[in-house]
XYZ file of C-alpha atoms in Angstrom:
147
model
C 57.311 12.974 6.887
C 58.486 12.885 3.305
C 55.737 13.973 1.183
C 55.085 10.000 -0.156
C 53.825 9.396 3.300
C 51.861 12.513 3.133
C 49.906 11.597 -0.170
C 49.609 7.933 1.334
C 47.905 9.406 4.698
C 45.938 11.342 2.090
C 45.034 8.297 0.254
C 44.318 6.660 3.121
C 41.846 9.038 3.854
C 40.076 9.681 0.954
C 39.402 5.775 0.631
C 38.333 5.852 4.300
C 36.081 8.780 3.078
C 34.651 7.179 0.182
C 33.867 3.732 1.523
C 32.218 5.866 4.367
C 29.875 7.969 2.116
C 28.790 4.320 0.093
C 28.249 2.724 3.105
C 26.198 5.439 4.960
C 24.061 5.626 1.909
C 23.563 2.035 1.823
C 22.857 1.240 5.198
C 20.752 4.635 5.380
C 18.186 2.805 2.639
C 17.249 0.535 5.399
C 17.524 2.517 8.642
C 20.856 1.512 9.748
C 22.983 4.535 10.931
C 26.130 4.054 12.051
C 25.743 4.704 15.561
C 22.940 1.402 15.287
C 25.598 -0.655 13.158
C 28.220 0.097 15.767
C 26.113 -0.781 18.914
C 24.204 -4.194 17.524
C 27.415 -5.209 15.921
C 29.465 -4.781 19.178
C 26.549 -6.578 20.871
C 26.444 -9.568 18.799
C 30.042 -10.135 19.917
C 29.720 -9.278 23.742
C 25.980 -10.919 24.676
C 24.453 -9.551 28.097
C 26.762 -6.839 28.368
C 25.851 -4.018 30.662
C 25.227 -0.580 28.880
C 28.092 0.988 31.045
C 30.700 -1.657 29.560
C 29.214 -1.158 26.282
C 30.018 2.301 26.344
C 33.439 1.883 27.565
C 34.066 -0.271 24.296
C 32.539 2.088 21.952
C 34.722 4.648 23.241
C 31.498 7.338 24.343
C 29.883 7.878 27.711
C 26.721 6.094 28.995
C 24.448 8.872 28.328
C 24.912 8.650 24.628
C 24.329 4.751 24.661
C 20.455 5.314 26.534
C 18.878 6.507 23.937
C 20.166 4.308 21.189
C 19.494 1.387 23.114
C 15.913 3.336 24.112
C 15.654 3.481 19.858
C 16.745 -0.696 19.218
C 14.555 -1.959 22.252
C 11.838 0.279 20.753
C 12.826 -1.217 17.500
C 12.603 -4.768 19.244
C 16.413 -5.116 18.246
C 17.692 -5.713 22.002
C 16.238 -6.596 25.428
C 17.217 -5.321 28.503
C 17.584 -8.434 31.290
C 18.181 -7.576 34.782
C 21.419 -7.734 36.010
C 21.900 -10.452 38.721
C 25.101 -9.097 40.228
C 23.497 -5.420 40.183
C 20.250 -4.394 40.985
C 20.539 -1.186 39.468
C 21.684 -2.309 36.258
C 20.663 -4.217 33.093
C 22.516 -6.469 30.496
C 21.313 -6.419 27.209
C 20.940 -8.655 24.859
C 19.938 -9.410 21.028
C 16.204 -10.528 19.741
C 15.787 -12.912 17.103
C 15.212 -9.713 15.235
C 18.347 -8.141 16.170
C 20.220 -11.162 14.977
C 18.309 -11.079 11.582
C 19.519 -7.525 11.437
C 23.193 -8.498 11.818
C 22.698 -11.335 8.985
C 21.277 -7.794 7.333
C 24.088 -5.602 8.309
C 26.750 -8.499 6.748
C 24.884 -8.796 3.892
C 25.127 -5.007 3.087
C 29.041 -4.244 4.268
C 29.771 -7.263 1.348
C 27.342 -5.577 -1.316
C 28.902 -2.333 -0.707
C 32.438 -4.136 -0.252
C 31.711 -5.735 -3.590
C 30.726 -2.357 -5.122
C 33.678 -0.398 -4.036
C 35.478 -2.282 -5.213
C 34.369 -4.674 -8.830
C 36.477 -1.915 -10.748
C 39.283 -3.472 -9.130
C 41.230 -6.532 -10.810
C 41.382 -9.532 -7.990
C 45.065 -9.618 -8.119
C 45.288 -5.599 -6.667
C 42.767 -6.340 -4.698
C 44.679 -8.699 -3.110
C 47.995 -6.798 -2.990
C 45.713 -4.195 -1.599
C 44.658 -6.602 1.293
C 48.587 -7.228 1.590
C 49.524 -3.885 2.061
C 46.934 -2.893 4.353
C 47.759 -5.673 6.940
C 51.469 -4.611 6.550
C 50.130 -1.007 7.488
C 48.152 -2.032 10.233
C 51.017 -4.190 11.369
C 53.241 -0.839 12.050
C 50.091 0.756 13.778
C 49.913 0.608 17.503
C 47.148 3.274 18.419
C 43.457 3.488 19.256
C 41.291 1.425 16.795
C 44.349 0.399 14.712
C 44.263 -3.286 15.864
C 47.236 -5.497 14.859
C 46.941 -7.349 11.697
């Protein structure tokens, strides 16, 4: 690795880094950790799952989803249904309220989107855009989806 691609995976980082820290801060102002953004996000786009598949999505192991999904039905975020197909199982599924948090949670990744990055003239930030769906394009690993 010539050391260009070195200070790129650096750069790459730090941005990741930064855009991390604004956003945790951000969502942290209205209760919204990441684990919570991660779960009711992936939720919104697979209704009813069952809490074993979505824990094989988020990549972690059933016993970390319980309590989170204990914390959002406490919340009144989700519902657990009974699963038809499996007695011992439930699917879960958003409230109203959960869906009013995702119309939050979008609202907040543009304000902090928009934040990060108003110093930035719209042409770069386009080129930006560019080069980062060329990137992803040459990535083939674990949560490096095709552009």
């Amino acid at each position: 690795m010539s050391s260009g691609a070195t200070e790129l995976g650096e750069l790459l980082v730090a941005a990741y880094r930064a855009f991390t820290q604004q956003g945790r801060a951000r969502f942290g102002e209205h209760g919204l950790s990441p684990a919570k953004v991660r779960l009711l996000t992936t939720l919104h786009h697979r209704q009813d799952s069952r809490m074993r598949d979505l824990a094989d999505v988020l990549g972690v192991s059933g016993r970390a989803v319980t309590p989170l999904v204990d914390a959002l039905e406490s919340d009144g975020l989700i519902t657990r249904k009974p699963d038809p197909g499996d007695r011992r199982a439930f699917r879960l599924a958003l409230t109203d309220a959960g869906l009013g948090t995702i119309d939050q949670i979008a609202r907040l990744q543009q304000q902090v989107s928009e934040d990060i990055f108003r110093g930035m003239p719209a042409e770069d930030q386009r080129e930006l855009a560019r080069l980062l769906r060329a990137f992803l394009g040459t990535t083939h690993g674990p949560g490096c989806p095709p552009a």
